[in-house]
mmCIF file of N, CA and C in Angstrom:
data_model
loop_
_atom_site.group_PDB
_atom_site.id
_atom_site.type_symbol
_atom_site.label_atom_id
_atom_site.label_comp_id
_atom_site.label_asym_id
_atom_site.label_seq_id
_atom_site.Cartn_x
_atom_site.Cartn_y
_atom_site.Cartn_z
ATOM 1 N N ALA V 1 -1.893 -13.954 -0.939
ATOM 2 C CA ALA V 1 -0.734 -14.052 -0.888
ATOM 3 C C ALA V 1 0.389 -14.196 -2.071
ATOM 4 N N GLN V 2 -0.429 -15.060 -2.846
ATOM 5 C CA GLN V 2 0.413 -15.346 -3.862
ATOM 6 C C GLN V 2 0.597 -13.916 -4.652
ATOM 7 N N ALA V 3 -0.435 -13.184 -5.038
ATOM 8 C CA ALA V 3 -0.477 -11.988 -5.715
ATOM 9 C C ALA V 3 0.646 -10.834 -5.224
ATOM 10 N N ALA V 4 0.700 -10.942 -3.854
ATOM 11 C CA ALA V 4 1.526 -9.935 -3.246
ATOM 12 C C ALA V 4 2.785 -10.461 -3.367
ATOM 13 N N ALA V 5 2.889 -11.515 -3.311
ATOM 14 C CA ALA V 5 4.278 -12.451 -3.533
ATOM 15 C C ALA V 5 4.948 -12.132 -4.976
ATOM 16 N N LEU V 6 4.149 -11.908 -6.125
ATOM 17 C CA LEU V 6 4.324 -11.619 -7.421
ATOM 18 C C LEU V 6 5.065 -10.261 -7.935
ATOM 19 N N TYR V 7 4.257 -9.527 -6.888
ATOM 20 C CA TYR V 7 4.369 -7.932 -7.303
ATOM 21 C C TYR V 7 5.835 -7.440 -7.217
ATOM 22 N N ALA V 8 6.213 -6.856 -8.224
ATOM 23 C CA ALA V 8 7.907 -6.686 -8.204
ATOM 24 C C ALA V 8 8.323 -5.098 -8.015
ATOM 25 N N GLY V 9 7.241 -4.396 -8.301
ATOM 26 C CA GLY V 9 7.476 -2.811 -8.193
ATOM 27 C C GLY V 9 6.557 -2.508 -9.398
ATOM 28 N N PRO V 10 6.799 -1.239 -9.459
ATOM 29 C CA PRO V 10 5.912 -0.014 -10.493
ATOM 30 C C PRO V 10 5.913 -0.985 -11.745
ATOM 31 N N PHE V 11 4.817 -0.920 -12.487
ATOM 32 C CA PHE V 11 4.614 -1.542 -13.717
ATOM 33 C C PHE V 11 5.156 -0.680 -14.749
ATOM 34 N N LEU V 12 6.371 -1.365 -15.713
ATOM 35 C CA LEU V 12 6.757 -0.650 -16.696
ATOM 36 C C LEU V 12 7.543 0.721 -16.294
ATOM 37 N N ASP V 13 8.056 0.490 -15.157
ATOM 38 C CA ASP V 13 8.806 1.720 -14.549
ATOM 39 C C ASP V 13 9.760 2.355 -15.249
ATOM 40 N N ASP V 14 10.515 1.571 -15.719
ATOM 41 C CA ASP V 14 11.939 1.953 -16.516
ATOM 42 C C ASP V 14 11.630 2.004 -17.985
ATOM 43 N N PHE V 15 10.543 1.816 -18.386
ATOM 44 C CA PHE V 15 9.951 1.540 -19.796
ATOM 45 C C PHE V 15 9.672 3.110 -20.381
ATOM 46 N N TYR V 16 10.383 3.721 -21.632
ATOM 47 C CA TYR V 16 10.077 4.717 -22.241
ATOM 48 C C TYR V 16 10.284 4.785 -23.647
ATOM 49 N N VAL V 17 9.147 5.434 -24.349
ATOM 50 C CA VAL V 17 9.122 5.820 -25.690
ATOM 51 C C VAL V 17 8.965 7.000 -25.915
ATOM 52 N N ALA V 18 10.022 7.789 -26.610
ATOM 53 C CA ALA V 18 10.087 9.242 -27.065
ATOM 54 C C ALA V 18 8.599 9.584 -28.063
ATOM 55 N N ASP V 19 8.318 10.827 -27.521
ATOM 56 C CA ASP V 19 7.036 11.158 -28.145
ATOM 57 C C ASP V 19 5.847 10.350 -28.506
ATOM 58 N N SER V 20 5.367 9.853 -27.026
ATOM 59 C CA SER V 20 4.416 8.612 -26.838
ATOM 60 C C SER V 20 3.567 9.211 -25.997
ATOM 61 N N ASP V 21 2.958 10.133 -25.738
ATOM 62 C CA ASP V 21 2.062 10.559 -24.666
ATOM 63 C C ASP V 21 0.755 9.788 -24.374
ATOM 64 N N LEU V 22 -0.055 8.969 -25.649
ATOM 65 C CA LEU V 22 -0.788 8.252 -24.934
ATOM 66 C C LEU V 22 -0.513 7.087 -24.469
ATOM 67 N N LEU V 23 0.803 6.562 -24.766
ATOM 68 C CA LEU V 23 0.935 5.442 -24.224
ATOM 69 C C LEU V 23 1.730 5.714 -22.780
ATOM 70 N N GLU V 24 2.284 6.869 -22.570
ATOM 71 C CA GLU V 24 2.563 7.342 -21.248
ATOM 72 C C GLU V 24 1.537 7.613 -20.563
ATOM 73 N N ASP V 25 0.469 8.122 -20.916
ATOM 74 C CA ASP V 25 -0.577 8.291 -20.009
ATOM 75 C C ASP V 25 -1.502 6.782 -19.610
ATOM 76 N N TRP V 26 -1.268 5.743 -20.645
ATOM 77 C CA TRP V 26 -1.921 4.696 -20.241
ATOM 78 C C TRP V 26 -0.652 3.945 -19.191
ATOM 79 N N MET V 27 0.436 4.071 -19.255
ATOM 80 C CA MET V 27 1.356 3.548 -18.353
ATOM 81 C C MET V 27 1.113 3.995 -17.132
ATOM 82 N N VAL V 28 1.091 5.070 -16.779
ATOM 83 C CA VAL V 28 0.708 5.743 -15.701
ATOM 84 C C VAL V 28 -0.633 5.408 -14.860
ATOM 85 N N THR V 29 -1.470 5.279 -15.833
ATOM 86 C CA THR V 29 -2.813 4.861 -15.314
ATOM 87 C C THR V 29 -2.877 3.481 -14.801
ATOM 88 N N THR V 30 -2.253 2.696 -15.512
ATOM 89 C CA THR V 30 -2.131 1.403 -15.302
ATOM 90 C C THR V 30 -1.132 1.213 -14.045
ATOM 91 N N ARG V 31 -0.003 1.824 -13.821
ATOM 92 C CA ARG V 31 0.875 1.550 -13.040
ATOM 93 C C ARG V 31 0.156 2.051 -11.686
ATOM 94 N N GLU V 32 -0.594 3.085 -11.434
ATOM 95 C CA GLU V 32 -1.378 3.460 -10.382
ATOM 96 C C GLU V 32 -2.134 2.589 -9.910
ATOM 97 N N ARG V 33 -3.091 1.900 -10.848
ATOM 98 C CA ARG V 33 -4.182 0.935 -10.589
ATOM 99 C C ARG V 33 -3.552 -0.024 -9.917
ATOM 100 N N LEU V 34 -2.417 -0.479 -10.674
ATOM 101 C CA LEU V 34 -1.831 -2.166 -10.000
ATOM 102 C C LEU V 34 -1.283 -1.577 -8.766
ATOM 103 N N HIS V 35 -0.784 -0.316 -8.655
ATOM 104 C CA HIS V 35 -0.203 -0.272 -7.076
ATOM 105 C C HIS V 35 -1.095 -0.181 -6.168
ATOM 106 N N GLN V 36 -2.459 0.403 -6.316
ATOM 107 C CA GLN V 36 -3.454 0.394 -5.475
ATOM 108 C C GLN V 36 -4.002 -1.194 -5.320
ATOM 109 N N GLN V 37 -4.248 -1.715 -6.419
ATOM 110 C CA GLN V 37 -4.602 -3.206 -6.011
ATOM 111 C C GLN V 37 -3.560 -3.849 -5.090
ATOM 112 N N MET V 38 -2.108 -3.641 -5.335
ATOM 113 C CA MET V 38 -1.343 -4.331 -4.417
ATOM 114 C C MET V 38 -1.468 -3.704 -2.824
ATOM 115 N N LEU V 39 -1.705 -2.255 -2.626
ATOM 116 C CA LEU V 39 -1.853 -1.841 -1.198
ATOM 117 C C LEU V 39 -3.161 -2.763 -0.979
ATOM 118 N N THR V 40 -4.037 -2.636 -1.598
ATOM 119 C CA THR V 40 -5.144 -3.247 -1.048
ATOM 120 C C THR V 40 -4.948 -4.748 -0.554
ATOM 121 N N ALA V 41 -4.288 -5.380 -1.622
ATOM 122 C CA ALA V 41 -4.272 -6.907 -1.272
ATOM 123 C C ALA V 41 -3.299 -7.206 -0.009
ATOM 124 N N LEU V 42 -2.458 -6.405 -0.144
ATOM 125 C CA LEU V 42 -1.507 -6.395 1.292
ATOM 126 C C LEU V 42 -2.279 -6.113 2.602
ATOM 127 N N SER V 43 -3.153 -5.013 2.657
ATOM 128 C CA SER V 43 -4.073 -4.846 3.648
ATOM 129 C C SER V 43 -5.085 -5.597 3.971
ATOM 130 N N LYS V 44 -5.645 -6.638 3.118
ATOM 131 C CA LYS V 44 -6.449 -7.356 3.475
ATOM 132 C C LYS V 44 -5.586 -8.956 3.936
ATOM 133 N N LEU V 45 -4.627 -8.880 3.196
ATOM 134 C CA LEU V 45 -3.675 -10.114 3.707
ATOM 135 C C LEU V 45 -3.363 -10.097 5.121
ATOM 136 N N THR V 46 -2.920 -8.780 5.544
ATOM 137 C CA THR V 46 -2.348 -8.535 6.669
ATOM 138 C C THR V 46 -3.398 -8.801 7.792
ATOM 139 N N GLU V 47 -4.967 -8.328 7.655
ATOM 140 C CA GLU V 47 -5.910 -8.509 8.285
ATOM 141 C C GLU V 47 -6.201 -10.004 8.405
ATOM 142 N N GLN V 48 -6.476 -10.729 7.519
ATOM 143 C CA GLN V 48 -6.581 -12.082 7.487
ATOM 144 C C GLN V 48 -5.444 -12.580 8.187
ATOM 145 N N GLN V 49 -4.179 -12.410 8.164
ATOM 146 C CA GLN V 49 -3.146 -13.166 9.043
ATOM 147 C C GLN V 49 -3.057 -12.618 10.279
ATOM 148 N N GLU V 50 -3.569 -11.343 10.740
ATOM 149 C CA GLU V 50 -3.829 -10.971 11.975
ATOM 150 C C GLU V 50 -5.003 -11.852 12.735
ATOM 151 N N THR V 51 -5.912 -11.969 12.156
ATOM 152 C CA THR V 51 -7.245 -12.629 12.516
ATOM 153 C C THR V 51 -6.900 -14.203 12.964
ATOM 154 N N GLN V 52 -5.843 -14.456 11.843
ATOM 155 C CA GLN V 52 -5.565 -16.124 12.018
ATOM 156 C C GLN V 52 -4.476 -16.196 13.421
ATOM 157 N N GLY V 53 -4.060 -14.883 13.910
ATOM 158 C CA GLY V 53 -3.049 -15.119 14.896
ATOM 159 C C GLY V 53 -1.438 -15.618 14.183
ATOM 160 N N LYS V 54 -1.307 -15.389 12.969
ATOM 161 C CA LYS V 54 0.074 -15.365 12.378
ATOM 162 C C LYS V 54 0.681 -13.970 12.329
ATOM 163 N N TRP V 55 1.173 -13.711 13.430
ATOM 164 C CA TRP V 55 2.169 -12.169 13.844
ATOM 165 C C TRP V 55 2.934 -12.194 12.967
ATOM 166 N N ASP V 56 3.953 -13.288 13.011
ATOM 167 C CA ASP V 56 4.854 -12.798 12.315
ATOM 168 C C ASP V 56 4.506 -12.450 10.687
ATOM 169 N N ASN V 57 3.726 -13.404 10.036
ATOM 170 C CA ASN V 57 3.411 -13.295 8.606
ATOM 171 C C ASN V 57 2.778 -11.720 8.679
ATOM 172 N N ALA V 58 1.946 -11.561 9.308
ATOM 173 C CA ALA V 58 0.984 -9.971 9.548
ATOM 174 C C ALA V 58 2.169 -9.077 9.519
ATOM 175 N N LEU V 59 2.983 -9.163 10.366
ATOM 176 C CA LEU V 59 4.308 -8.150 10.300
ATOM 177 C C LEU V 59 4.884 -7.981 9.306
ATOM 178 N N ALA V 60 5.095 -8.833 8.515
ATOM 179 C CA ALA V 60 5.925 -8.918 7.243
ATOM 180 C C ALA V 60 5.262 -8.198 6.330
ATOM 181 N N SER V 61 3.814 -8.589 6.103
ATOM 182 C CA SER V 61 2.781 -8.117 5.168
ATOM 183 C C SER V 61 2.658 -6.526 5.354
ATOM 184 N N VAL V 62 2.558 -5.947 6.533
ATOM 185 C CA VAL V 62 2.300 -4.744 6.926
ATOM 186 C C VAL V 62 3.493 -4.040 6.582
ATOM 187 N N ARG V 63 4.764 -4.677 7.016
ATOM 188 C CA ARG V 63 5.990 -4.068 6.612
ATOM 189 C C ARG V 63 6.010 -3.634 5.118
ATOM 190 N N ARG V 64 5.654 -4.538 4.463
ATOM 191 C CA ARG V 64 5.993 -4.394 2.745
ATOM 192 C C ARG V 64 4.862 -3.128 2.567
ATOM 193 N N LEU V 65 4.028 -3.088 3.208
ATOM 194 C CA LEU V 65 2.726 -2.233 2.429
ATOM 195 C C LEU V 65 3.485 -0.837 2.963
ATOM 196 N N LEU V 66 3.799 -0.825 4.129
ATOM 197 C CA LEU V 66 4.501 0.595 4.664
ATOM 198 C C LEU V 66 5.575 1.068 3.729
ATOM 199 N N ALA V 67 6.559 -0.164 3.442
ATOM 200 C CA ALA V 67 7.588 -0.052 2.048
ATOM 201 C C ALA V 67 7.092 0.742 1.041
ATOM 202 N N LEU V 68 5.770 0.334 0.584
ATOM 203 C CA LEU V 68 5.148 0.927 -0.769
ATOM 204 C C LEU V 68 4.338 2.282 -0.587
ATOM 205 N N ALA V 69 3.980 2.260 0.805
ATOM 206 C CA ALA V 69 2.885 3.283 1.031
ATOM 207 C C ALA V 69 3.437 3.855 2.695
ATOM 208 N N PRO V 70 4.332 4.648 2.908
ATOM 209 C CA PRO V 70 4.770 5.165 4.066
ATOM 210 C C PRO V 70 3.634 5.968 4.643
ATOM 211 N N TRP V 71 2.693 6.719 3.902
ATOM 212 C CA TRP V 71 1.818 7.866 4.281
ATOM 213 C C TRP V 71 0.565 7.245 4.681
ATOM 214 N N GLN V 72 0.483 5.926 4.924
ATOM 215 C CA GLN V 72 -0.915 5.113 5.220
ATOM 216 C C GLN V 72 -1.004 5.259 6.474
ATOM 217 N N GLU V 73 -1.605 5.989 7.323
ATOM 218 C CA GLU V 73 -1.590 5.750 8.610
ATOM 219 C C GLU V 73 -2.389 4.598 9.318
ATOM 220 N N GLU V 74 -3.321 4.098 8.491
ATOM 221 C CA GLU V 74 -3.886 2.821 8.961
ATOM 222 C C GLU V 74 -3.199 1.925 9.200
ATOM 223 N N ALA V 75 -2.151 1.611 8.123
ATOM 224 C CA ALA V 75 -0.931 0.583 7.899
ATOM 225 C C ALA V 75 -0.106 0.568 9.318
ATOM 226 N N HIS V 76 0.103 1.929 9.439
ATOM 227 C CA HIS V 76 0.749 2.257 10.918
ATOM 228 C C HIS V 76 0.379 1.661 12.057
ATOM 229 N N CYS V 77 -1.176 1.660 11.938
ATOM 230 C CA CYS V 77 -1.870 1.455 13.311
ATOM 231 C C CYS V 77 -1.945 -0.182 13.261
ATOM 232 N N GLN V 78 -1.825 -1.030 12.352
ATOM 233 C CA GLN V 78 -1.863 -2.316 11.955
ATOM 234 C C GLN V 78 -0.768 -2.586 12.682
ATOM 235 N N LEU V 79 0.603 -2.063 12.258
ATOM 236 C CA LEU V 79 1.802 -2.356 12.623
ATOM 237 C C LEU V 79 1.721 -2.001 14.171
ATOM 238 N N MET V 80 1.296 -1.099 14.667
ATOM 239 C CA MET V 80 1.598 -0.818 16.308
ATOM 240 C C MET V 80 0.625 -1.829 16.769
ATOM 241 N N ARG V 81 -0.547 -2.268 16.262
ATOM 242 C CA ARG V 81 -1.228 -3.209 17.016
ATOM 243 C C ARG V 81 -0.697 -4.722 16.796
ATOM 244 N N LEU V 82 -0.107 -5.270 15.985
ATOM 245 C CA LEU V 82 0.505 -6.271 15.881
ATOM 246 C C LEU V 82 1.788 -6.368 16.677
ATOM 247 N N LEU V 83 2.635 -5.269 16.854
ATOM 248 C CA LEU V 83 3.572 -5.258 17.477
ATOM 249 C C LEU V 83 3.360 -5.529 18.797
ATOM 250 N N ALA V 84 2.278 -4.755 19.537
ATOM 251 C CA ALA V 84 1.675 -4.570 20.796
ATOM 252 C C ALA V 84 1.175 -6.249 21.231
ATOM 253 N N ARG V 85 0.464 -6.763 20.058
ATOM 254 C CA ARG V 85 0.032 -8.182 20.611
ATOM 255 C C ARG V 85 0.890 -9.132 20.582
ATOM 256 N N SER V 86 2.100 -9.061 19.982
ATOM 257 C CA SER V 86 3.072 -9.947 19.814
ATOM 258 C C SER V 86 3.990 -9.711 20.849
ATOM 259 N N GLY V 87 4.184 -8.818 21.886
ATOM 260 C CA GLY V 87 4.444 -8.677 23.329
ATOM 261 C C GLY V 87 5.921 -7.501 23.003
ATOM 262 N N GLN V 88 5.856 -6.967 21.979
ATOM 263 C CA GLN V 88 6.704 -5.992 21.436
ATOM 264 C C GLN V 88 6.427 -4.299 21.608
ATOM 265 N N ARG V 89 5.888 -3.858 23.158
ATOM 266 C CA ARG V 89 5.347 -2.946 23.160
ATOM 267 C C ARG V 89 6.220 -1.506 22.952
ATOM 268 N N SER V 90 7.622 -1.750 23.163
ATOM 269 C CA SER V 90 8.349 -0.664 22.998
ATOM 270 C C SER V 90 8.555 -0.531 21.522
ATOM 271 N N ALA V 91 8.377 -1.541 20.723
ATOM 272 C CA ALA V 91 8.540 -0.903 19.205
ATOM 273 C C ALA V 91 7.271 -0.468 18.363
ATOM 274 N N ALA V 92 6.205 -0.741 19.138
ATOM 275 C CA ALA V 92 5.169 -0.329 18.986
ATOM 276 C C ALA V 92 4.712 1.315 19.031
ATOM 277 N N LEU V 93 5.436 1.592 20.356
ATOM 278 C CA LEU V 93 5.667 2.918 20.852
ATOM 279 C C LEU V 93 6.666 3.761 19.767
ATOM 280 N N ALA V 94 7.536 3.126 19.629
ATOM 281 C CA ALA V 94 8.902 3.525 18.441
ATOM 282 C C ALA V 94 7.741 3.642 17.121
ATOM 283 N N GLN V 95 7.165 2.619 16.973
ATOM 284 C CA GLN V 95 6.322 3.094 15.549
ATOM 285 C C GLN V 95 5.429 4.351 15.555
ATOM 286 N N TYR V 96 4.816 4.758 16.468
ATOM 287 C CA TYR V 96 4.048 5.770 16.886
ATOM 288 C C TYR V 96 4.819 7.093 16.776
ATOM 289 N N ASP V 97 5.986 7.139 17.755
ATOM 290 C CA ASP V 97 6.904 8.115 17.224
ATOM 291 C C ASP V 97 7.236 8.239 15.921
ATOM 292 N N THR V 98 7.634 7.119 15.077
ATOM 293 C CA THR V 98 7.650 7.262 13.377
ATOM 294 C C THR V 98 6.815 7.849 12.803
ATOM 295 N N LEU V 99 5.596 7.393 13.220
ATOM 296 C CA LEU V 99 4.420 7.980 12.478
ATOM 297 C C LEU V 99 4.314 9.560 12.793
ATOM 298 N N THR V 100 4.261 9.766 13.792
ATOM 299 C CA THR V 100 3.923 11.144 14.236
ATOM 300 C C THR V 100 5.276 12.027 13.630
ATOM 301 N N GLN V 101 6.154 11.716 13.717
ATOM 302 C CA GLN V 101 7.256 12.622 12.913
ATOM 303 C C GLN V 101 6.994 12.475 11.439
ATOM 304 N N MET V 102 6.851 11.308 10.765
ATOM 305 C CA MET V 102 6.517 11.288 9.519
ATOM 306 C C MET V 102 5.426 12.385 9.221
ATOM 307 N N LEU V 103 4.431 12.211 9.750
ATOM 308 C CA LEU V 103 2.982 13.227 9.733
ATOM 309 C C LEU V 103 3.399 14.964 9.559
ATOM 310 N N MET V 104 4.053 15.062 10.549
ATOM 311 C CA MET V 104 4.320 16.417 10.841
ATOM 312 C C MET V 104 5.375 16.968 9.780
ATOM 313 N N ASP V 105 6.348 16.131 9.690
ATOM 314 C CA ASP V 105 7.470 16.627 8.522
ATOM 315 C C ASP V 105 6.648 16.594 7.195
ATOM 316 N N GLU V 106 5.699 15.778 6.901
ATOM 317 C CA GLU V 106 5.668 15.390 5.267
ATOM 318 C C GLU V 106 4.421 16.357 5.150
ATOM 319 N N LEU V 107 3.462 16.100 6.201
ATOM 320 C CA LEU V 107 1.974 16.894 5.844
ATOM 321 C C LEU V 107 1.750 17.904 6.869
ATOM 322 N N GLY V 108 2.520 18.149 7.829
ATOM 323 C CA GLY V 108 2.080 19.342 8.830
ATOM 324 C C GLY V 108 0.866 18.971 9.580
ATOM 325 N N VAL V 109 0.792 17.711 9.837
ATOM 326 C CA VAL V 109 -0.393 17.405 10.962
ATOM 327 C C VAL V 109 0.052 16.069 11.722
ATOM 328 N N SER V 110 -1.114 16.198 12.706
ATOM 329 C CA SER V 110 -0.612 15.012 13.687
ATOM 330 C C SER V 110 -1.574 13.768 13.475
ATOM 331 N N PRO V 111 -1.462 12.900 14.102
ATOM 332 C CA PRO V 111 -1.973 11.433 14.220
ATOM 333 C C PRO V 111 -3.533 11.979 14.296
ATOM 334 N N ALA V 112 -4.412 10.724 13.683
ATOM 335 C CA ALA V 112 -5.873 11.024 13.826
ATOM 336 C C ALA V 112 -6.247 10.521 15.407
ATOM 337 N N PRO V 113 -6.841 10.817 15.905
ATOM 338 C CA PRO V 113 -7.562 10.531 17.326
ATOM 339 C C PRO V 113 -7.657 9.247 17.389
ATOM 340 N N GLU V 114 -8.072 8.675 16.503
ATOM 341 C CA GLU V 114 -8.026 7.032 16.581
ATOM 342 C C GLU V 114 -6.811 6.501 16.788
ATOM 343 N N THR V 115 -5.662 7.064 16.152
ATOM 344 C CA THR V 115 -4.386 6.383 16.038
ATOM 345 C C THR V 115 -3.867 6.791 17.687
ATOM 346 N N ASP V 116 -3.994 7.978 18.336
ATOM 347 C CA ASP V 116 -3.618 8.452 19.331
ATOM 348 C C ASP V 116 -4.303 7.438 20.543
ATOM 349 N N ALA V 117 -5.360 6.993 20.199
ATOM 350 C CA ALA V 117 -6.288 6.197 21.260
ATOM 351 C C ALA V 117 -5.908 4.701 21.319
ATOM 352 N N LEU V 118 -5.121 4.279 20.256
ATOM 353 C CA LEU V 118 -3.963 3.059 20.361
ATOM 354 C C LEU V 118 -3.262 2.937 21.637
#
């Protein structure tokens, strides 16, 4: 939870040095690695909070995850499950519609069968 709270965005996002391809390559690689670590941490944190029945915390964590990676279908599924378990069925259905539209618009695909089964 502390690591997730400390993440402030992409590593050295506004930093630039002219004619420094090696530095740029290192920054991009490091930025992507840290971003992936953050996504993994948020996903695990959400699962832990869900297991503990901390619905509000889990909802906040998965929403932060989706803000960083809106294309992650599993995170959308986590959000839909949490919304349904916390009594927000219409919000869960609206999230499914949001996911379906995003997948179609961005990738030209439908949700996975496991998502439809939710």
